[in-house]
mmCIF file of C-alpha atoms in Angstrom:
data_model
loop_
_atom_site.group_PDB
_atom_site.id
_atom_site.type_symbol
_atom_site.label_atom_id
_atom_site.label_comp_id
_atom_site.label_asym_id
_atom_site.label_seq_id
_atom_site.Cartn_x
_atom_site.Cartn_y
_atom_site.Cartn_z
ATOM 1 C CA UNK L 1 -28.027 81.431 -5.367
ATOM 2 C CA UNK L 2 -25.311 78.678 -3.702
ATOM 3 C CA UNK L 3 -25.156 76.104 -5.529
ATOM 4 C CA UNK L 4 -25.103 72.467 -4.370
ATOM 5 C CA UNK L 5 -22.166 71.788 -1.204
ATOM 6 C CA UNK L 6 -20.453 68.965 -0.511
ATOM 7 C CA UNK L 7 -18.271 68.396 2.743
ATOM 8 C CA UNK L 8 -15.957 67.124 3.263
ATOM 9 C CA UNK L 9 -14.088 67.893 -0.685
ATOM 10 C CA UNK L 10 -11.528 65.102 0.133
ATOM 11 C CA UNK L 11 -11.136 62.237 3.058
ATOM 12 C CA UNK L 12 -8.903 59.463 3.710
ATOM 13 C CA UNK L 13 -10.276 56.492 5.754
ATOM 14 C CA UNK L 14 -9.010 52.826 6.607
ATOM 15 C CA UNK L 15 -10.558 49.911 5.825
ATOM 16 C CA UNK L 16 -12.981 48.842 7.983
ATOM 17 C CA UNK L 17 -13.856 52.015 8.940
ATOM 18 C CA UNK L 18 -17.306 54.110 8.086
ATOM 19 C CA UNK L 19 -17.537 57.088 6.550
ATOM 20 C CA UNK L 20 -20.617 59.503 6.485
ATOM 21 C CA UNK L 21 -20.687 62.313 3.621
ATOM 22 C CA UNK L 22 -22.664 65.269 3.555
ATOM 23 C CA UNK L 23 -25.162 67.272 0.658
ATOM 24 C CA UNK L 24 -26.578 70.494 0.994
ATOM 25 C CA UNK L 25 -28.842 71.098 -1.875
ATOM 26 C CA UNK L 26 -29.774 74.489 -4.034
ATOM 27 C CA UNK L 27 -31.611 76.129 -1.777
ATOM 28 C CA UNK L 28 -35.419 74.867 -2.677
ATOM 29 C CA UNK L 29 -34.415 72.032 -3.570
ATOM 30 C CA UNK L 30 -36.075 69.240 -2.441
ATOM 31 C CA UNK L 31 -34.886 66.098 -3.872
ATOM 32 C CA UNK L 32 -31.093 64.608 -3.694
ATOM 33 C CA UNK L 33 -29.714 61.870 -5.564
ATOM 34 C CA UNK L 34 -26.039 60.852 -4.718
ATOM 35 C CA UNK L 35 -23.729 58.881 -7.337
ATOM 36 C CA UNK L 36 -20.520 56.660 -7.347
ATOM 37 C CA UNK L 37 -18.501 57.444 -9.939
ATOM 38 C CA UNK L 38 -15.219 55.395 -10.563
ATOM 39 C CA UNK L 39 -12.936 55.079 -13.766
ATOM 40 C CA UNK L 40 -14.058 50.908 -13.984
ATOM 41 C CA UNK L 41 -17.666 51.808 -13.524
ATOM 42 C CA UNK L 42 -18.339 54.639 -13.879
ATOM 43 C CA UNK L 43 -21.116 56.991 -12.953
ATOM 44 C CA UNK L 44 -23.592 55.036 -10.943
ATOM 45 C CA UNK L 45 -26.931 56.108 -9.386
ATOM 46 C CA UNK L 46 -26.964 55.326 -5.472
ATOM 47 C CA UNK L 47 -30.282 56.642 -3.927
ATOM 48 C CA UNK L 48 -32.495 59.343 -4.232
ATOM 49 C CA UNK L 49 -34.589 61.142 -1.601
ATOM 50 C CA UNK L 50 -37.540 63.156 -1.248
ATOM 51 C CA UNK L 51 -39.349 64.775 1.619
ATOM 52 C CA UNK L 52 -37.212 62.427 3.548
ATOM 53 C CA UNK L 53 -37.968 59.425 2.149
ATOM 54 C CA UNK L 54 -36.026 57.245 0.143
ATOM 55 C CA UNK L 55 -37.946 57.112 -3.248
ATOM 56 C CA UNK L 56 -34.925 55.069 -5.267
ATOM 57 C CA UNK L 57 -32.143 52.969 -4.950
ATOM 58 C CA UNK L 58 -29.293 51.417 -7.218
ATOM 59 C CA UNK L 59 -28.130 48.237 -6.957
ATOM 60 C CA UNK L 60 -25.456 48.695 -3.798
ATOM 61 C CA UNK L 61 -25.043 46.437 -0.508
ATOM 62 C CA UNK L 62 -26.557 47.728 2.337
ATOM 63 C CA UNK L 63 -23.067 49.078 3.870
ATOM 64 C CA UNK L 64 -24.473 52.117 1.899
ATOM 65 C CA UNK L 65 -26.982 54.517 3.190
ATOM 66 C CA UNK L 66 -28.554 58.160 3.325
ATOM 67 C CA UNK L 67 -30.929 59.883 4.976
ATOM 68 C CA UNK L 68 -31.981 63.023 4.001
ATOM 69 C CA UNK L 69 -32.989 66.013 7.163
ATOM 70 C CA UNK L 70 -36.161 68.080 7.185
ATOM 71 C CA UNK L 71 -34.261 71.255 5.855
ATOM 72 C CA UNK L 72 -33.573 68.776 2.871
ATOM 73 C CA UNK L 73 -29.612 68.352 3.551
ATOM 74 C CA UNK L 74 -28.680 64.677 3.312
ATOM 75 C CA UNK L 75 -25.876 62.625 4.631
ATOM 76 C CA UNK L 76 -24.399 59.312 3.390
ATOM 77 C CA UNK L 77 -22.973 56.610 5.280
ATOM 78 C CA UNK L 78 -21.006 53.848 4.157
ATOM 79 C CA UNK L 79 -19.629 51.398 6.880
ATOM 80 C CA UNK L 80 -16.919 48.807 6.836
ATOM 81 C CA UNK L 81 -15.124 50.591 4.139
ATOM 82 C CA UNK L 82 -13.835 48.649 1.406
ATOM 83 C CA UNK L 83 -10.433 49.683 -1.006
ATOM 84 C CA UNK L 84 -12.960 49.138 -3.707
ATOM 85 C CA UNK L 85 -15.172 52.135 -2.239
ATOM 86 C CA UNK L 86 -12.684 54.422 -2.790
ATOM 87 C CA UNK L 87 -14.394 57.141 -5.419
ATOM 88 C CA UNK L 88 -15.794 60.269 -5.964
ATOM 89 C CA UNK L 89 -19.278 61.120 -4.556
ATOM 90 C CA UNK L 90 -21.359 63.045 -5.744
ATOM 91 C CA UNK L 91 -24.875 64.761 -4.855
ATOM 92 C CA UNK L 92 -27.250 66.087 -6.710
ATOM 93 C CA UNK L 93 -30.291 68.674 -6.043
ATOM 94 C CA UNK L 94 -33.554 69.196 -7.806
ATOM 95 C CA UNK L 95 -36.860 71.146 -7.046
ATOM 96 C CA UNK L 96 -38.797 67.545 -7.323
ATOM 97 C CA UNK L 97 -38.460 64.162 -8.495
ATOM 98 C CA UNK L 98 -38.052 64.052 -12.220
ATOM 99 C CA UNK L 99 -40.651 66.165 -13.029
ATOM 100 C CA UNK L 100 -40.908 68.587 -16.453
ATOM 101 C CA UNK L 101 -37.913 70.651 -17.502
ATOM 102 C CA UNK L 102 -36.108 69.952 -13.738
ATOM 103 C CA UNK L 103 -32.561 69.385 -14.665
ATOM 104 C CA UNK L 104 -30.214 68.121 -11.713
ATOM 105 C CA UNK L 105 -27.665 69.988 -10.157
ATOM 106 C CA UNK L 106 -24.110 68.531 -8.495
ATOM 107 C CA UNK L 107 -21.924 69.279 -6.329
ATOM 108 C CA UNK L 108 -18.567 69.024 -7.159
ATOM 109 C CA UNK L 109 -18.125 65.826 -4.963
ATOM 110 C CA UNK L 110 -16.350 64.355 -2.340
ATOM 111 C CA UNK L 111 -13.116 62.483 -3.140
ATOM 112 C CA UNK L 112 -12.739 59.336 -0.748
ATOM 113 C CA UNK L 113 -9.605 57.284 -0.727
ATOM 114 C CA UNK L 114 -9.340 54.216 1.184
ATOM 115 C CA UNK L 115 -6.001 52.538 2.004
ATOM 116 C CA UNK G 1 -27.965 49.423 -18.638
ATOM 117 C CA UNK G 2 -27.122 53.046 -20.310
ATOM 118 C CA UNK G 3 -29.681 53.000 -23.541
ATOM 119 C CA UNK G 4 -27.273 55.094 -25.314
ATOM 120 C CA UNK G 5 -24.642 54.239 -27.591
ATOM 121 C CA UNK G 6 -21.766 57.484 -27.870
ATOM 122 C CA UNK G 7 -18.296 57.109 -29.966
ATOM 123 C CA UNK G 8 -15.219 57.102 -27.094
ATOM 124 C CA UNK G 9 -14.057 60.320 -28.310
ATOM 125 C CA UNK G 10 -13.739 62.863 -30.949
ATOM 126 C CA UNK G 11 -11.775 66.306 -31.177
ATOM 127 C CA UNK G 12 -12.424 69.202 -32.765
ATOM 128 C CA UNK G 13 -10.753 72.737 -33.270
ATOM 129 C CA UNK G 14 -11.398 75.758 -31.210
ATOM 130 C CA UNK G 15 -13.614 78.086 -32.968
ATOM 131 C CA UNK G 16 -15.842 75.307 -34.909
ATOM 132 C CA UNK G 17 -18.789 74.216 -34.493
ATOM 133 C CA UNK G 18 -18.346 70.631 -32.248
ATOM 134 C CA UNK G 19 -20.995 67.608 -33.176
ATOM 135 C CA UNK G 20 -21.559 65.366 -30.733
ATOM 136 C CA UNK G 21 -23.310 62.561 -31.887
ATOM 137 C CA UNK G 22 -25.733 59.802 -29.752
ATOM 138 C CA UNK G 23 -27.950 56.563 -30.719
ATOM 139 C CA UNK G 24 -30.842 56.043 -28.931
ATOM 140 C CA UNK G 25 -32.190 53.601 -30.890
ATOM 141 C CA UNK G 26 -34.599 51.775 -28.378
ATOM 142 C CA UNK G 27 -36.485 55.347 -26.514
ATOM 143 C CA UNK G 28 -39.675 54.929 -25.816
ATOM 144 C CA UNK G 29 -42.148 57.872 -26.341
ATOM 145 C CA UNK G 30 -42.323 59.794 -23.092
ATOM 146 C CA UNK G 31 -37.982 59.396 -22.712
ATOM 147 C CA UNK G 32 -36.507 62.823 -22.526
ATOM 148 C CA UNK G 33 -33.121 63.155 -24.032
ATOM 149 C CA UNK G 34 -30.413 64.725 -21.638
ATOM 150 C CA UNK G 35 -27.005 66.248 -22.566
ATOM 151 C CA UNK G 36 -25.095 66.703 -19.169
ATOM 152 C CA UNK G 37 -21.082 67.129 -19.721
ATOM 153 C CA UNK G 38 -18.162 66.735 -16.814
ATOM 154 C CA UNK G 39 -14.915 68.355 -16.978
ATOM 155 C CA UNK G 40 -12.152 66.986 -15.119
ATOM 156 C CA UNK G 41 -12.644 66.292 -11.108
ATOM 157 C CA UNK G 42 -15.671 68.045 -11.497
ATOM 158 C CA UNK G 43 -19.661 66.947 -11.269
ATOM 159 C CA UNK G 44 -21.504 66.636 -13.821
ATOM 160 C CA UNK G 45 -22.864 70.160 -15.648
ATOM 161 C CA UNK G 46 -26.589 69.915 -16.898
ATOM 162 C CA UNK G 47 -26.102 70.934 -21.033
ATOM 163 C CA UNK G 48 -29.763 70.450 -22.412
ATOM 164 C CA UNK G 49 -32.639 68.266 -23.248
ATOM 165 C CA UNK G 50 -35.455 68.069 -25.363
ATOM 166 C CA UNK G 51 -38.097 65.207 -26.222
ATOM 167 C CA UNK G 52 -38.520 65.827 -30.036
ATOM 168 C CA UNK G 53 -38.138 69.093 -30.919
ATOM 169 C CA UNK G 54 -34.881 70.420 -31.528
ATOM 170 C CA UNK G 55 -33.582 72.850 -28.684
ATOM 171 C CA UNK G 56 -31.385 75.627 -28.418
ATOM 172 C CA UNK G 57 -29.750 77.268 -25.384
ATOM 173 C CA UNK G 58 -26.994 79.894 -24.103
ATOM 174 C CA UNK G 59 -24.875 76.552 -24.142
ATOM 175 C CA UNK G 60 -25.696 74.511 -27.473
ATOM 176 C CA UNK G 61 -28.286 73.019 -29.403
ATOM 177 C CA UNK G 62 -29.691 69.765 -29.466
ATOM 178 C CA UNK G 63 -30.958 67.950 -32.845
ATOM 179 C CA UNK G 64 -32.883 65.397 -32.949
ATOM 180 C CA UNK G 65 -34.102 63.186 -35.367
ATOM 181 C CA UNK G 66 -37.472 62.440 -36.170
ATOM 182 C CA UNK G 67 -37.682 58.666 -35.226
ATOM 183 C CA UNK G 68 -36.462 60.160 -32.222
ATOM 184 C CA UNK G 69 -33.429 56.938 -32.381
ATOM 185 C CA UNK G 70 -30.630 59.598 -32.556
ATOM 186 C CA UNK G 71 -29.778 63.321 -32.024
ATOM 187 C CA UNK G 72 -26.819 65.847 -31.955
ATOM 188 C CA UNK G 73 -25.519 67.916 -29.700
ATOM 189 C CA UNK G 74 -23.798 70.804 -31.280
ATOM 190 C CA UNK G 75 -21.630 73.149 -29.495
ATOM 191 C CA UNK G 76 -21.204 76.506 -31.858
ATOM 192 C CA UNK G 77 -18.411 77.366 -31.369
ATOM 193 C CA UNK G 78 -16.179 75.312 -29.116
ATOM 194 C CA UNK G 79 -13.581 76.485 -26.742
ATOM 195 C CA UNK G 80 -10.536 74.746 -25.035
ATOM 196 C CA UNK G 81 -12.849 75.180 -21.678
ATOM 197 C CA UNK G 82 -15.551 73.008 -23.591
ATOM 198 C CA UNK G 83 -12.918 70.108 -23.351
ATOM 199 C CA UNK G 84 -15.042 67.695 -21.094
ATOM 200 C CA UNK G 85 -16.767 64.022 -21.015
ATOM 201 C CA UNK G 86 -20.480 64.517 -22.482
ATOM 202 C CA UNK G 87 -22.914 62.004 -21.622
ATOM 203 C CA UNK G 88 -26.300 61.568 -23.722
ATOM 204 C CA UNK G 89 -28.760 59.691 -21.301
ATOM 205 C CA UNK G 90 -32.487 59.033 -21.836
ATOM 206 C CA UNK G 91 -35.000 59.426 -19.045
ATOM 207 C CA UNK G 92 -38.835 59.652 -18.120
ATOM 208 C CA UNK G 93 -40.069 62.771 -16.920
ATOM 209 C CA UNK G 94 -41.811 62.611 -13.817
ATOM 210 C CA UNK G 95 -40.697 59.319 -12.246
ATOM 211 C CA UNK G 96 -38.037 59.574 -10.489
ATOM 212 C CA UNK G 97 -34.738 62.081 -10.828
ATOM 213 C CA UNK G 98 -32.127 59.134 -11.642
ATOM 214 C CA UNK G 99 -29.726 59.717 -14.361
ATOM 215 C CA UNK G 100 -28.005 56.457 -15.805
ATOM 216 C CA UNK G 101 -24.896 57.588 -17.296
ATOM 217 C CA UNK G 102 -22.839 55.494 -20.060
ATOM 218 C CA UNK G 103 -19.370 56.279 -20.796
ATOM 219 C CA UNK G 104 -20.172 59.280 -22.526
ATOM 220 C CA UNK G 105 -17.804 61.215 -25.275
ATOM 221 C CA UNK G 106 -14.691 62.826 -24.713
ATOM 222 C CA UNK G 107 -14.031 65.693 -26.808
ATOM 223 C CA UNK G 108 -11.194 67.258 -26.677
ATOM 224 C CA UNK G 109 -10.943 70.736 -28.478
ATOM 225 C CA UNK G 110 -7.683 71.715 -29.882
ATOM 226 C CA UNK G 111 -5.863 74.945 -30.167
#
C-alpha cells in the first residue's frame, strides 16, 4: 500500500508570493491533517479535513488554507509568503477523525524556503 | 499547550534496552497516550499508544503507570537507526485527529 505523498519534496518562493502544497493520503484514507514544523516552534497542528470539510483548525492567519478534493487529496495554500513561513510541511492521513486505535500517517513533507 | 513534560535528551548504547520516560501528570480519563518518533528530515513515525494498559508491539512497549500521570516507552533493544526525536502526546479518541506535539526526547544511541 503507498503510503502518504507529498509534492512538491522541496520549493523555493519569494516573498510575497503564494504557494499551494499538495497531500495524497493512504489510500482509504479519509481524513488529512497538515502541520508546520519549525526548529523555534516546533510541530504545530494547521487544519484537519474530513469528507471535505474543514473539521479543525490551529491558531494560523488566514494567509493559510486547504481544501481537501472528493478523492480525499488535499492542497494547501499559503499567500503573501512570509521569511517566517519558511518550514517543513507536513500531511497526515487517517481512515477517520480520531477515532479508536487510528494512528496517523505522514508524509515525509514538503521543505519550503522563502528568501 | 503540549500536556507532556519529556527530558531534552538522553543516550543510550546500541544493544540495550532504551527508556524513554514522559509525565503526564494532568490526563484526563478518556486521553490516549501516543508515542510517535521523527528521525531527521523525516515525518513523524506512529510508535504506539495505549490508555492504561501496558502495550507491546513489533516496535516497543509502552508502560504505564497506574495513576495513569506517567509511562515509559521502552525500546528493547535499540539500534543506531532508532536515533530519532520521540514525542509522548496525549489525546482523546474520537474527536478530532490533531496531535499536539511538545519538544519531545532526543535519544541518541551510541555505538
Amino acid at each position: 500500500k503507498a503510503g502518504v505523498t507529498q509534492t512538491p519534496r522541496y520549493l523555493i518562493k519569494t516573498r510575497g508570493q503564494q504557494v499551494t502544497l499538495s497531500c495524497s493520503p493512504i489510500s482509504g484514507h479519509r481524513s488529512v491533517s497538515w502541520y508546520q514544523q519549525t526548529p523555534g516552534q516546533g510541530l504545530q497542528f494547521l487544519f484537519e479535513y474530513f469528507s471535505e470539510t474543514q473539521r479543525n483548525k490551529g491558531n494560523f492567519p488566514g494567509r493559510f488554507s486547504g481544501r481537501q478534493f472528493s478523492n480525499s487529496r488535499s492542497e494547501m495554500n499559503v499567500s503573501t509568503l512570509e521569511l517566517g513561513d519558511s518550514a517543513l510541511y507536513l500531511c497526515a492521513s487517517s481512515p477517520f477523525p480520531g477515532t479508536e486505535n487510528t494512528e496517523a500517517f505522514f508524509g515525509q513533507g514538503t521543505r519550503l524556503t522563502v528568501v | 499547550d503540549a500536556k507532556t513534560t519529556q527530558p531534552t535528551s538522553m543516550d543510550c548504547a546500541e544493544g540495550r534496552a532504551a527508556n524513554l520516560p514522559c509525565n503526564h501528570s494532568t490526563i484526563s480519563g478518556n486521553e490516549y497516550v501516543y508515542w510517535y518518533r521523527q528521525i531527521h528530515s523525516q515525518g513523524p513515525q506512529y510508535i504506539i499508544h495505549g490508555l492504561k494498559n501496558n502495550e507491546t508491539n513489533e516496535m516497543a512497549s509502552l508502560i504505564i503507570t497506574e495513576d495513569r500521570k506517567s509511562s515509559t516507552l521502552i525500546l528493547p533493544h535499540a539500534t543506531l537507526r532508532d536515533t530519532a526525536v520521540y514525542y509522548c502526546i496525549v489525546r482523546v479518541n474520537g474527536a478530532n485527529s490533531k496531535l499536539t506535539f511538545g519538544k519531545g526526547i532526543t535519544l541518541s544511541v551510541r555505538p
